[in-house]
C-alpha positions as a Python dict, from the first residue, in 0.01 Angstrom:
ca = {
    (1, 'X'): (0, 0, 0),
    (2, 'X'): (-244, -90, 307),
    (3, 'X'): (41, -339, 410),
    (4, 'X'): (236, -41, 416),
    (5, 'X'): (42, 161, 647),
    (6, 'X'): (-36, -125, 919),
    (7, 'X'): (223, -146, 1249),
    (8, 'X'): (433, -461, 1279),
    (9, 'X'): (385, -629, 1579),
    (10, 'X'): (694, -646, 1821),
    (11, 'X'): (870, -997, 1830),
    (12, 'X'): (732, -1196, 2122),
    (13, 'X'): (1018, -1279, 2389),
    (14, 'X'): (1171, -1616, 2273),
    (15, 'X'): (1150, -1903, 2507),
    (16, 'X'): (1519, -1859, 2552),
    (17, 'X'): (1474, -1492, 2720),
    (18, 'X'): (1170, -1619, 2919),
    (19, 'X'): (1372, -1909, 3038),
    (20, 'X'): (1680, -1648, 3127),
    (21, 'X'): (1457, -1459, 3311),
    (22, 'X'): (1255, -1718, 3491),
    (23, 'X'): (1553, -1876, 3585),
    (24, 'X'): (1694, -1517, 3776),
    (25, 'X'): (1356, -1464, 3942),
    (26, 'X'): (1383, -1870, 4086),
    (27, 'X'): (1789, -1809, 4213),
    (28, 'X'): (1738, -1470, 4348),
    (29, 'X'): (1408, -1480, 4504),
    (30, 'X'): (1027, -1513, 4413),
    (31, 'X'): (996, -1130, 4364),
    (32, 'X'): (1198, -943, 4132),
    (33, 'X'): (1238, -596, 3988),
    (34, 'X'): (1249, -579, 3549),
    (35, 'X'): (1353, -189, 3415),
    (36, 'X'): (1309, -214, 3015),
    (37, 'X'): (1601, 75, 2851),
    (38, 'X'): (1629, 122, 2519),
    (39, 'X'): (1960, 58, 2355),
    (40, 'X'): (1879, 236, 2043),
    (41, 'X'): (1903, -11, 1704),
    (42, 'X'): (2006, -314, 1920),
    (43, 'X'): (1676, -325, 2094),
    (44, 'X'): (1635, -304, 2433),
    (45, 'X'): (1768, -495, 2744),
    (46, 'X'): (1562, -591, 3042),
    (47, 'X'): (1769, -522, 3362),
    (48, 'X'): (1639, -763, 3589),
    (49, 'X'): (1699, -668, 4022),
    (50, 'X'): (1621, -980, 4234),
    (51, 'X'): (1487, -960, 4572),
    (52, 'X'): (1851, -1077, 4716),
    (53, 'X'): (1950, -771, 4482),
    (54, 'X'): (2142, -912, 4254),
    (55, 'X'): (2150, -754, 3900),
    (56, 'X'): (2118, -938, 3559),
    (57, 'X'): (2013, -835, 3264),
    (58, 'X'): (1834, -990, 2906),
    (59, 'X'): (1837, -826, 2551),
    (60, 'X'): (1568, -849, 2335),
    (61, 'X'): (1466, -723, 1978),
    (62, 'X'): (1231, -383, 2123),
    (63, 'X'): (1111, -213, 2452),
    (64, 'X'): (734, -413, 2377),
    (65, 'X'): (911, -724, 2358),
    (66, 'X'): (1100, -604, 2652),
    (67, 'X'): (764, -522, 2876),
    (68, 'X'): (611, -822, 2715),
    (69, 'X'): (881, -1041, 2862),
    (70, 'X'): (833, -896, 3202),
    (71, 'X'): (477, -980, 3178),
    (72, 'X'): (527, -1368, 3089),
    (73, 'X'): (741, -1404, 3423),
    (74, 'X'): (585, -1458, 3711),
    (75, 'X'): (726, -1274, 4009),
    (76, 'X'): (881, -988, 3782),
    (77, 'X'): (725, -648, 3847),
    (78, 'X'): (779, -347, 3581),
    (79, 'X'): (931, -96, 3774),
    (80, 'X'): (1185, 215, 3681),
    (81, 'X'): (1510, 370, 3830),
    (82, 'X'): (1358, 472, 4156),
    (83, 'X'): (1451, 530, 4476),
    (84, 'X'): (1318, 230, 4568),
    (85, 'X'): (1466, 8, 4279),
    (86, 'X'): (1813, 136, 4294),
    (87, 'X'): (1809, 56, 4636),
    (88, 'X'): (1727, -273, 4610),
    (89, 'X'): (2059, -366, 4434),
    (90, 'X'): (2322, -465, 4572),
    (91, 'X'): (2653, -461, 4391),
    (92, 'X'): (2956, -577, 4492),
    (93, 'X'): (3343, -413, 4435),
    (94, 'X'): (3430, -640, 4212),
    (95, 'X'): (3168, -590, 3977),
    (96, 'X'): (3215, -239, 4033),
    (97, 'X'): (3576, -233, 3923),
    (98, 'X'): (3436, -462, 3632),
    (99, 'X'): (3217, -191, 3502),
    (100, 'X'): (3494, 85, 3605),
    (101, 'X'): (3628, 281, 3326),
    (102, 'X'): (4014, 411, 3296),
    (103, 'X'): (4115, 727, 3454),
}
């Protein structure tokens, strides 16, 4: 029963998803921008805004092994939808019409 009662501890960010992200941060500038969103059941993905402000984005198992992520790579900084985060994107038309939905 006590194993019951104790927390699991969230899966540590794989060195797959801390090379993804490391390797973002190192094409689109030393400083970088990481939002953590929950995606319900699936986990959590880790939208990643580079200091060119490109957009990318890595799924992991929970939002702790989201923020945990962001903490292994140097030159991401936790940050939220802001003013000053959205504006730091940059997104083209064609990834707009990508992302478009039909009329």
């Amino acid at each position: 029963m006590a194993e019951e009662n104790e927390k699991t501890q969230p899966a540590e960010p794989t060195s797959r998803q801390l090379g993804t992200a490391r390797e973002f941060v190192a094409k689109h500038g030393e400083a970088g921008r990481a939002v953590v969103e929950n995606i319900g059941r699936a986990g959590a993905r880790v939208v990643l805004v580079g200091a060119d402000g490109a957009i990318g984005d890595v799924l992991v198992p929970s939002v702790e092994t989201g923020e945990q992520l962001v903490a292994a790579v140097d030159g991401l900084e936790a940050s939220t939808w802001d003013n000053e985060t959205v504006g730091a994107t940059k997104i083209g038309a064609r990834y707009r019409r990508r992302m478009a939905s039909p009329l």
